[in-house]
XYZ file of N, CA and C in Angstrom:
714
model
N 178.248 34.890 -133.537
C 179.146 35.533 -132.606
C 179.347 37.293 -132.978
N 178.243 37.299 -134.163
C 178.757 38.662 -134.497
C 180.242 39.453 -135.439
N 180.182 40.415 -135.792
C 181.410 41.092 -136.197
C 182.758 41.034 -135.114
N 183.672 41.248 -135.881
C 184.289 41.517 -134.671
C 184.584 42.604 -134.195
N 185.447 43.432 -132.934
C 185.114 45.305 -132.578
C 186.423 45.280 -133.735
N 186.027 46.358 -134.365
C 186.768 47.197 -135.044
C 187.350 48.241 -134.454
N 188.448 48.699 -135.037
C 189.450 49.040 -134.571
C 188.989 50.878 -134.808
N 188.665 51.804 -133.926
C 187.905 53.028 -134.112
C 188.279 53.923 -135.000
N 189.918 53.964 -135.044
C 190.444 54.512 -135.696
C 190.731 54.050 -137.581
N 189.899 52.968 -137.767
C 189.741 52.188 -139.547
C 188.774 53.322 -139.658
N 187.612 53.524 -139.006
C 186.520 54.554 -139.581
C 186.984 55.694 -139.734
N 187.624 56.077 -138.431
C 188.350 57.981 -138.261
C 189.660 57.697 -137.948
N 190.259 57.272 -139.678
C 191.855 57.767 -139.195
C 192.322 58.819 -139.004
N 193.447 59.119 -138.528
C 193.929 60.348 -137.878
C 194.127 61.241 -139.123
N 194.241 62.861 -138.624
C 193.867 63.167 -140.406
C 195.426 63.424 -140.770
N 196.245 63.292 -141.630
C 197.223 63.209 -142.102
C 198.157 64.335 -141.589
N 198.186 65.733 -141.782
C 198.783 66.919 -141.299
C 199.158 66.116 -139.889
N 198.107 65.794 -138.617
C 198.958 65.586 -137.033
C 199.471 64.379 -137.218
N 199.492 63.233 -138.017
C 200.307 62.322 -138.855
C 201.838 63.319 -138.115
N 201.663 63.997 -139.455
C 203.174 64.498 -139.511
C 203.608 65.299 -138.518
N 202.914 66.287 -137.602
C 203.522 66.965 -137.132
C 204.213 65.699 -135.804
N 203.562 64.814 -135.562
C 204.248 64.038 -134.601
C 205.390 63.758 -134.837
N 205.594 63.442 -136.168
C 206.999 62.932 -136.598
C 208.194 63.606 -137.240
N 207.305 65.218 -137.102
C 208.357 66.151 -137.681
C 209.116 66.348 -136.487
N 210.496 66.651 -136.756
C 211.624 66.667 -135.915
C 211.971 68.250 -135.925
N 212.371 68.926 -134.819
C 212.785 70.022 -134.365
C 214.150 70.464 -135.755
N 214.635 71.663 -136.176
C 214.879 71.743 -137.403
C 216.943 71.998 -136.705
N 217.576 71.718 -137.202
C 219.065 71.377 -136.535
C 219.503 72.785 -137.044
N 220.313 73.869 -136.192
C 221.062 74.810 -137.019
C 221.916 74.593 -138.051
N 222.044 73.473 -138.932
C 223.123 73.248 -139.518
C 221.956 73.017 -141.543
N 220.747 73.402 -140.631
C 219.650 72.962 -141.886
C 218.823 74.257 -141.984
N 218.983 75.302 -141.438
C 218.423 76.916 -141.716
C 219.024 77.631 -142.104
N 218.070 78.048 -143.316
C 218.319 79.533 -143.647
C 218.424 80.984 -142.938
N 219.098 81.889 -143.301
C 219.145 82.583 -142.296
C 217.953 83.937 -142.798
N 217.211 84.475 -141.879
C 216.574 85.452 -142.187
C 216.794 86.772 -142.106
N 218.359 87.081 -141.740
C 218.891 88.760 -141.684
C 218.900 89.113 -142.958
N 218.361 90.188 -142.921
C 219.155 91.260 -144.262
C 219.353 92.517 -143.829
N 219.843 92.936 -144.743
C 221.021 94.191 -144.480
C 219.715 95.627 -143.855
N 218.790 95.233 -144.075
C 217.894 96.373 -143.193
C 217.645 95.858 -141.681
N 217.925 94.867 -141.233
C 218.510 93.958 -140.143
C 219.421 94.674 -139.492
N 220.384 95.253 -140.219
C 221.561 95.810 -139.560
C 221.061 97.293 -139.298
N 220.603 97.273 -140.147
C 220.374 99.516 -139.881
C 219.328 99.176 -138.515
N 218.728 98.311 -138.043
C 217.477 97.965 -136.786
C 218.586 97.721 -135.687
N 219.966 96.945 -136.007
C 220.663 97.016 -134.853
C 221.426 97.621 -134.601
N 222.151 98.251 -135.213
C 222.892 99.609 -134.749
C 222.124 100.913 -134.318
N 220.901 100.572 -134.543
C 220.098 101.749 -133.723
C 219.860 101.080 -132.667
N 219.223 99.848 -132.384
C 219.046 99.388 -130.767
C 220.034 99.325 -130.602
N 220.949 98.071 -130.593
C 222.075 97.712 -129.660
C 223.334 98.679 -129.867
N 223.448 99.854 -130.430
C 224.708 100.676 -130.466
C 225.527 99.995 -130.828
N 225.681 99.152 -132.327
C 226.777 98.862 -132.975
C 228.329 100.001 -132.878
N 229.669 99.479 -132.998
C 230.662 100.575 -133.724
C 230.412 100.707 -134.904
N 231.042 101.724 -135.340
C 230.900 102.245 -136.508
C 231.660 101.353 -137.765
N 232.684 100.721 -136.734
C 233.516 99.990 -137.542
C 233.261 98.237 -137.529
N 232.337 97.836 -136.816
C 231.821 96.201 -136.411
C 231.606 95.988 -137.989
N 232.338 94.745 -138.417
C 231.924 94.647 -139.795
C 230.965 93.504 -140.069
N 229.643 93.560 -140.071
C 228.997 92.633 -140.347
C 228.590 91.775 -141.988
N 227.932 90.625 -142.103
C 227.880 89.855 -143.433
C 226.468 89.012 -143.168
N 225.606 89.796 -144.023
C 224.377 88.704 -144.293
C 224.569 87.179 -144.752
N 224.251 86.580 -143.823
C 224.737 84.750 -144.585
C 223.936 84.838 -146.205
N 224.279 83.735 -147.127
C 223.739 83.707 -148.417
C 223.204 82.496 -147.915
N 221.911 82.454 -148.853
C 221.431 80.995 -149.049
C 221.926 79.502 -148.388
N 223.148 79.567 -148.841
C 224.056 78.437 -149.056
C 224.808 78.245 -147.485
N 224.898 79.236 -146.921
C 225.088 79.144 -145.465
C 224.671 78.993 -144.120
N 225.416 78.254 -143.283
C 224.436 78.012 -142.141
C 225.388 78.471 -140.966
N 224.411 78.260 -139.853
C 224.863 78.958 -138.712
C 226.542 78.558 -138.393
N 226.503 77.624 -137.764
C 227.524 75.836 -137.697
C 229.191 76.414 -138.642
N 228.303 77.042 -139.419
C 229.661 76.931 -140.638
C 230.148 78.227 -141.326
N 230.406 79.823 -140.491
C 230.765 80.997 -140.760
C 232.176 80.764 -141.329
N 232.572 81.867 -142.748
C 232.854 82.082 -143.497
C 234.273 82.666 -142.619
N 235.412 81.975 -142.910
C 236.744 82.300 -142.317
C 236.814 83.488 -141.908
N 237.514 83.893 -140.737
C 237.565 85.576 -139.896
C 236.185 85.818 -139.654
N 234.999 85.224 -139.457
C 233.774 85.436 -139.302
C 233.426 84.653 -137.997
N 232.793 84.934 -136.728
C 231.915 84.715 -135.901
C 230.213 84.637 -136.450
N 229.305 83.632 -136.129
C 228.009 83.357 -136.235
C 227.076 84.254 -135.029
N 226.347 85.437 -134.707
C 225.942 85.489 -133.987
C 224.289 85.299 -134.337
N 223.556 85.008 -132.954
C 222.111 85.000 -133.177
C 221.662 86.598 -132.517
N 220.348 86.858 -133.605
C 219.643 87.847 -132.761
C 219.368 87.775 -131.309
N 219.112 86.986 -131.029
C 218.818 86.641 -129.088
C 219.521 87.094 -128.257
N 221.215 86.827 -129.400
C 221.576 87.192 -128.199
C 222.243 88.755 -127.644
N 222.239 89.427 -128.963
C 221.909 91.061 -128.516
C 220.687 91.328 -127.381
N 219.605 91.025 -127.564
C 218.631 90.911 -126.179
C 219.228 90.729 -125.123
N 219.872 89.453 -125.146
C 220.807 89.141 -124.022
C 221.668 89.724 -123.148
N 222.160 90.618 -123.707
C 223.181 91.721 -123.516
C 224.656 91.517 -123.862
N 224.637 90.638 -125.015
C 226.118 90.765 -125.987
C 226.147 92.311 -126.792
N 227.068 92.343 -126.104
C 227.382 94.040 -127.104
C 228.797 93.952 -127.596
N 229.659 94.432 -129.034
C 230.386 94.399 -129.507
C 231.331 95.757 -128.967
N 232.564 95.758 -129.254
C 233.273 94.297 -128.757
C 232.986 93.642 -127.245
N 233.128 92.004 -127.160
C 232.230 91.315 -126.486
C 233.222 91.262 -125.177
N 232.873 91.597 -124.297
C 233.591 91.627 -123.218
C 234.365 90.767 -122.629
N 235.523 91.287 -121.965
C 237.141 90.133 -122.247
C 236.690 89.018 -121.085
N 235.384 89.014 -120.036
C 235.295 88.205 -119.351
C 234.861 87.147 -119.989
N 233.433 87.075 -121.084
C 232.858 86.676 -122.272
C 234.083 85.891 -123.211
N 234.900 86.224 -123.288
C 235.791 85.624 -124.125
C 236.907 84.844 -123.278
N 237.112 85.332 -122.405
C 237.773 84.317 -120.877
C 237.194 83.149 -121.324
N 235.570 83.059 -120.397
C 235.178 81.907 -120.695
C 234.690 81.343 -122.041
N 234.603 81.732 -123.193
C 234.188 80.892 -124.389
C 235.848 80.167 -124.617
N 236.646 80.958 -124.845
C 238.278 80.446 -124.759
C 238.558 79.021 -123.918
N 238.448 79.086 -122.653
C 238.442 78.584 -121.522
C 237.654 77.147 -121.562
N 236.427 77.515 -122.074
C 235.364 76.229 -122.917
C 235.486 75.625 -124.041
N 236.284 76.122 -125.201
C 236.467 75.781 -126.146
C 235.364 75.432 -127.179
N 234.400 77.062 -126.857
C 233.365 76.949 -127.705
C 233.389 78.257 -128.570
N 232.217 78.354 -129.164
C 232.229 79.801 -130.177
C 230.652 80.427 -129.766
N 230.496 82.113 -129.679
C 229.328 82.436 -129.270
C 228.058 81.714 -129.955
N 227.943 81.432 -131.036
C 226.718 80.908 -131.280
C 226.555 79.464 -130.697
N 226.944 79.270 -129.954
C 226.696 77.375 -129.576
C 225.643 78.098 -127.758
N 225.916 79.292 -127.413
C 224.889 79.276 -126.118
C 223.426 79.707 -127.057
N 222.750 79.027 -125.707
C 221.189 79.206 -125.984
C 220.916 80.671 -125.308
N 219.677 81.037 -125.402
C 219.400 82.237 -124.926
C 219.735 82.157 -123.604
N 219.374 80.848 -122.645
C 219.324 80.977 -121.439
C 220.464 81.099 -120.873
N 222.044 80.038 -121.679
C 223.166 80.263 -121.258
C 223.660 81.736 -121.008
N 223.126 82.521 -122.434
C 224.244 83.550 -122.784
C 223.104 84.954 -121.809
N 221.529 84.835 -121.386
C 221.283 86.192 -120.699
C 222.065 86.079 -118.992
N 222.105 84.634 -118.807
C 222.708 84.290 -117.762
C 224.354 84.554 -117.534
N 225.123 84.195 -118.510
C 226.213 84.405 -118.236
C 226.518 86.416 -118.366
N 225.723 86.968 -119.402
C 225.933 88.294 -119.240
C 224.887 89.150 -118.377
N 223.798 88.423 -117.508
C 223.671 89.150 -116.314
C 224.887 89.078 -115.051
N 225.397 87.561 -115.010
C 226.638 87.765 -113.750
C 227.725 88.323 -114.516
N 227.802 88.694 -115.727
C 229.036 89.901 -116.042
C 228.972 91.287 -115.412
N 227.620 91.773 -115.522
C 227.054 93.468 -115.065
C 227.005 92.900 -113.844
N 226.616 92.163 -113.022
C 226.335 92.026 -112.125
C 227.622 92.026 -110.999
N 228.597 91.407 -111.215
C 229.829 91.364 -111.061
C 230.018 92.501 -111.171
N 230.660 93.825 -112.921
C 231.302 95.202 -112.533
C 230.177 95.590 -111.840
N 229.060 95.389 -111.745
C 228.366 96.674 -111.135
C 228.395 96.762 -109.465
N 229.232 95.797 -109.259
C 229.889 95.411 -107.739
C 231.233 95.824 -107.746
N 231.644 96.235 -108.485
C 232.928 96.479 -108.685
C 234.330 95.354 -109.267
N 233.615 94.008 -109.278
C 234.441 93.350 -109.822
C 234.434 92.535 -111.019
N 235.574 91.137 -111.137
C 235.407 90.614 -112.516
C 234.717 89.781 -111.893
N 233.652 88.725 -113.000
C 233.522 87.393 -113.063
C 234.520 86.670 -113.832
N 235.308 85.941 -112.843
C 236.268 84.764 -113.268
C 235.906 83.508 -113.788
N 236.063 82.437 -114.195
C 235.384 81.489 -114.849
C 235.048 80.641 -113.454
N 236.003 80.684 -112.606
C 235.388 79.724 -111.455
C 234.950 80.182 -110.553
N 234.681 81.513 -110.706
C 233.008 82.097 -109.745
C 231.762 81.579 -110.411
N 232.004 81.765 -111.805
C 230.881 81.166 -112.860
C 230.548 80.017 -112.729
N 231.478 79.395 -112.538
C 231.454 77.257 -111.677
C 230.912 77.292 -110.704
N 231.282 77.967 -109.806
C 231.207 77.634 -108.233
C 229.205 78.155 -108.614
N 228.922 79.144 -109.439
C 227.084 79.526 -109.364
C 226.617 78.471 -109.964
N 226.950 78.190 -111.220
C 226.359 76.891 -111.704
C 226.870 76.347 -112.748
N 226.560 75.539 -113.928
C 227.330 74.866 -114.327
C 226.303 74.898 -116.069
N 227.659 74.574 -117.020
C 227.191 75.367 -118.496
C 227.423 73.719 -118.847
N 226.197 73.316 -119.865
C 226.369 71.676 -120.332
C 226.056 72.127 -121.665
N 225.959 71.222 -122.220
C 225.595 70.975 -123.546
C 224.592 69.703 -124.126
N 224.355 69.707 -124.856
C 223.108 68.765 -125.660
C 223.395 67.902 -126.874
N 223.035 67.243 -127.271
C 223.463 66.598 -128.666
C 224.126 67.140 -129.721
N 223.414 68.404 -129.722
C 223.637 69.150 -131.117
C 225.023 70.286 -130.363
N 225.358 70.202 -129.200
C 226.499 71.136 -128.629
C 226.426 72.717 -128.618
N 224.822 72.578 -128.268
C 224.294 73.780 -127.970
C 224.031 74.008 -126.369
N 224.733 74.938 -126.047
C 225.291 75.267 -124.159
C 223.940 76.202 -123.813
N 223.800 75.498 -122.783
C 222.864 76.025 -121.781
C 223.528 75.782 -120.455
N 222.943 76.280 -119.094
C 223.362 76.476 -118.148
C 222.293 76.217 -116.795
N 222.855 75.611 -116.189
C 222.127 74.681 -114.689
C 222.825 75.254 -113.660
N 221.727 75.259 -112.327
C 222.235 75.671 -111.272
C 221.227 74.984 -110.111
N 222.103 74.031 -109.210
C 221.537 73.755 -108.104
C 220.933 73.913 -107.042
N 221.635 75.150 -107.104
C 220.972 75.989 -105.368
C 220.353 77.467 -106.096
N 220.419 78.047 -106.911
C 220.168 79.322 -107.411
C 218.764 79.112 -108.132
N 217.956 80.015 -107.663
C 216.646 79.938 -108.582
C 216.890 80.729 -109.632
N 217.631 80.900 -111.174
C 217.680 81.603 -111.970
C 216.686 81.535 -112.935
N 216.309 82.586 -113.486
C 214.672 82.777 -114.305
C 215.077 83.778 -115.605
N 214.995 83.024 -116.496
C 214.862 83.534 -117.989
C 213.729 83.380 -119.047
N 214.225 84.416 -119.474
C 212.521 84.462 -120.355
C 212.874 83.540 -121.923
N 211.818 83.331 -122.219
C 212.179 82.317 -123.313
C 212.538 83.153 -124.985
N 212.542 82.730 -125.379
C 213.143 83.646 -127.095
C 212.250 83.448 -127.629
N 212.110 84.700 -128.782
C 211.364 84.021 -130.241
C 211.253 82.902 -130.895
N 210.503 82.789 -131.235
C 209.586 81.546 -131.844
C 210.758 81.177 -133.516
N 211.707 82.354 -133.627
C 211.936 82.141 -135.539
C 213.739 82.339 -134.636
N 214.173 82.012 -133.192
C 214.781 81.996 -133.292
C 216.293 81.477 -134.247
N 215.786 80.257 -134.214
C 217.214 79.130 -135.292
C 217.436 80.640 -136.878
N 216.740 81.122 -137.012
C 216.913 81.229 -138.214
C 217.537 82.695 -138.562
N 217.499 83.631 -137.096
C 217.907 84.712 -136.937
C 219.485 85.065 -136.401
N 219.988 85.012 -137.489
C 221.593 84.666 -137.064
C 222.326 85.252 -138.304
N 223.660 86.034 -138.529
C 223.997 86.820 -139.171
C 225.595 86.204 -138.684
N 226.392 87.158 -139.645
C 228.722 87.091 -138.683
C 228.539 88.235 -138.905
N 229.536 88.600 -138.031
C 230.521 89.312 -137.501
C 231.999 89.076 -137.558
N 232.850 90.398 -137.923
C 234.155 89.710 -138.118
C 234.965 89.464 -136.677
N 235.715 88.757 -136.966
C 236.526 87.870 -135.576
C 238.039 88.879 -135.164
N 237.494 90.327 -134.745
C 238.620 90.440 -134.682
C 238.924 90.095 -133.087
N 238.362 89.603 -132.535
C 238.665 89.153 -131.272
C 239.487 87.892 -130.754
N 239.742 86.850 -131.709
C 240.378 85.173 -131.992
C 239.541 84.586 -131.323
N 238.183 84.799 -131.082
C 237.305 84.071 -131.366
C 237.565 82.629 -131.751
N 237.044 81.407 -130.472
C 236.411 80.394 -131.739
C 235.651 80.793 -133.104
N 235.536 80.260 -134.118
C 234.678 80.506 -135.429
C 233.936 78.863 -135.407
N 234.410 77.862 -135.540
C 233.474 76.968 -135.577
C 232.839 76.413 -134.168
N 232.115 75.575 -134.471
C 231.202 75.152 -132.823
C 232.442 73.606 -132.187
N 232.019 73.991 -131.001
C 233.385 72.870 -130.487
C 232.896 72.233 -129.384
N 233.478 70.978 -129.124
C 232.928 70.322 -128.013
C 233.067 70.905 -126.858
N 232.387 71.363 -125.532
C 232.035 72.336 -124.527
C 233.333 71.427 -123.700
N 234.569 71.874 -123.323
C 235.558 71.544 -121.924
C 235.226 72.598 -120.996
N 235.047 71.426 -120.047
C 233.712 72.247 -118.618
C 234.915 72.914 -118.150
N 234.061 73.751 -117.102
C 235.514 74.851 -116.358
C 235.795 74.368 -115.033
N 236.949 74.238 -115.120
C 237.934 73.399 -113.842
C 236.936 73.830 -112.527
N 237.207 73.268 -111.554
C 236.244 72.947 -110.476
C 237.386 74.164 -109.381
N 236.043 74.967 -108.660
C 237.301 75.895 -107.694
C 236.745 75.536 -106.448
N 238.277 74.747 -106.249
C 237.913 74.201 -104.728
C 238.109 75.519 -103.605
N 238.655 76.332 -104.208
C 238.971 77.225 -102.911
C 237.948 78.536 -103.058
N 237.007 78.187 -103.747
C 235.692 79.332 -103.623
C 234.617 78.769 -103.317
N 233.666 79.089 -102.438
C 232.635 78.732 -101.872
C 231.736 79.919 -101.911
N 230.293 79.559 -101.169
C 229.456 80.565 -101.217
C 230.020 81.582 -100.064
N 230.664 81.672 -98.929
C 230.777 82.646 -98.596
C 231.852 83.874 -99.591
N 232.629 82.594 -99.768
C 233.439 83.586 -100.785
C 232.841 84.721 -101.758
N 231.868 84.085 -102.678
C 230.947 84.840 -103.645
C 230.115 85.705 -102.662
N 229.734 85.656 -101.756
C 229.199 86.802 -100.660
C 230.134 88.008 -100.496
N 231.288 87.725 -100.076
C 232.144 88.788 -100.172
C 233.008 89.593 -101.322
N 232.864 88.566 -102.253
C 233.311 88.953 -103.638
C 232.386 90.096 -104.026
N 231.101 89.827 -103.702
C 229.904 90.198 -104.235
C 229.467 91.560 -103.261
N 230.224 91.594 -101.944
C 229.493 92.569 -101.159
C 228.163 92.470 -100.989
N 228.159 91.185 -100.733
C 226.490 91.079 -100.064
C 226.221 90.338 -98.541
N 225.151 90.696 -97.783
C 225.057 90.385 -96.747
C 225.114 88.897 -96.367
N 223.867 88.043 -97.250
C 223.917 86.507 -97.054
C 223.098 85.987 -98.149
N 223.222 84.862 -98.002
C 222.734 84.017 -99.013
C 221.224 84.378 -99.882
N 220.602 84.851 -98.588
C 219.216 85.450 -98.950
C 219.457 87.299 -99.956
N 220.089 87.368 -100.048
C 220.256 88.388 -101.148
C 221.128 87.909 -101.901
N 222.371 87.563 -102.239
C 222.789 87.091 -103.777
C 221.332 85.773 -104.386
N 220.592 85.507 -103.910
C 219.674 84.294 -104.521
C 218.561 85.533 -104.620
N 218.191 86.540 -104.396
C 217.705 87.496 -104.749
C 218.318 87.906 -106.409
N 219.285 88.162 -106.259
C 220.188 88.858 -107.349
C 220.050 88.454 -108.455
N 220.421 87.158 -107.982
C 220.329 85.997 -109.249
C 218.980 85.663 -109.760
N 217.737 85.452 -109.127
C 216.400 85.425 -109.561
C 216.168 86.477 -110.885
N 216.700 87.723 -110.492
C 216.257 88.582 -111.429
C 217.463 89.429 -112.512
N 217.947 88.970 -112.603
C 219.476 89.208 -113.280
C 218.842 89.661 -114.153
N 217.689 89.446 -115.533
C 217.325 89.624 -116.326
C 217.175 91.583 -116.041
N 217.024 92.042 -114.917
C 217.296 93.906 -114.809
C 218.776 93.946 -115.446
N 219.682 93.412 -114.797
C 221.073 93.688 -115.098
C 221.589 93.800 -116.780
N 220.462 93.165 -118.192
C 220.973 93.426 -119.441
C 220.445 94.209 -119.794
N 219.486 94.833 -118.773
C 219.034 96.436 -119.514
C 220.475 97.124 -120.061
N 219.829 97.886 -121.006
C 220.619 99.099 -121.875
C 221.651 99.828 -120.943
N 220.789 100.396 -119.764
C 221.458 101.199 -118.939
C 222.295 100.968 -117.775
N 222.257 99.367 -117.712
C 223.099 98.371 -116.807
C 224.613 98.505 -117.554
N 223.935 98.093 -118.851
C 225.413 97.861 -119.613
C 225.947 98.886 -119.453
N 225.332 100.304 -120.534
C 226.233 101.582 -120.292
C 227.178 101.767 -119.164
N 225.962 101.850 -118.062
C 227.065 102.035 -116.431
C 227.655 101.191 -116.467
N 228.697 99.737 -116.767
C 229.312 99.069 -116.584
C 230.425 99.146 -117.705
N 230.154 99.757 -118.663
C 230.874 99.908 -119.750
C 231.262 98.768 -120.925
N 229.838 97.879 -121.184
C 229.391 97.119 -122.277
C 228.505 97.890 -123.163
N 228.205 99.009 -123.437
C 227.289 99.479 -123.972
C 227.898 101.246 -124.008
N 227.837 101.329 -125.283
C 228.111 103.463 -125.723
C 226.841 104.233 -125.329
N 226.032 103.811 -125.311
C 224.486 104.378 -125.116
C 224.077 103.919 -124.103
N 222.840 104.998 -123.558
C 222.016 104.266 -122.383
C 220.635 103.852 -123.097
N 220.341 104.287 -124.296
C 219.051 103.840 -124.722
C 218.482 105.595 -124.634
N 218.211 106.005 -123.778
C 217.538 107.406 -123.930
C 218.091 108.833 -124.892
């Protein structure tokens, strides 16, 4: 009869490193130590034009993104690259308040889209109300309560954040009454009185193709020059 067929993995077991990689889970926000330092703040002030009176704090090794000190909010470095400036815009504060969530819950995609839309609307001389945001897409949260953005009819492109984004967080003094700890997302109300035609009228666009174009290339609206143009940044970057 001969020897029974051998399992090929018996003679050539999988390397332990490969096995460990398969079972390794992605780090959670409450497990990660911040890599931000005082030198990071010097760079942030120069690159993102922080106000001189903005109070920032470097997280200690025992601090976590989900639990900022009382009186502070957590900010990820990628949020600065997506157009977040201080003080936060009134539109962003309104959205955070209605959704009962904090700044650090927003993913790169969600923050870049929301900030891009805020600037797009301001550039057209109007304000991005929460009803308009809901009509353009939907904010949703994952199992860890991190928030992203989905749209069924708009092609919204975003660039991926840096690989080490989860450890690049710091604290900013909460002078704006923002929620400080992570909360459960409350969906925006359904705007029954706002449709696609209303968005075109509000944004002064000729047709849906024009709206699709603007939204598809939202990333250009979070450039420093646009942020300065609509009053969200104190300098143009030049």
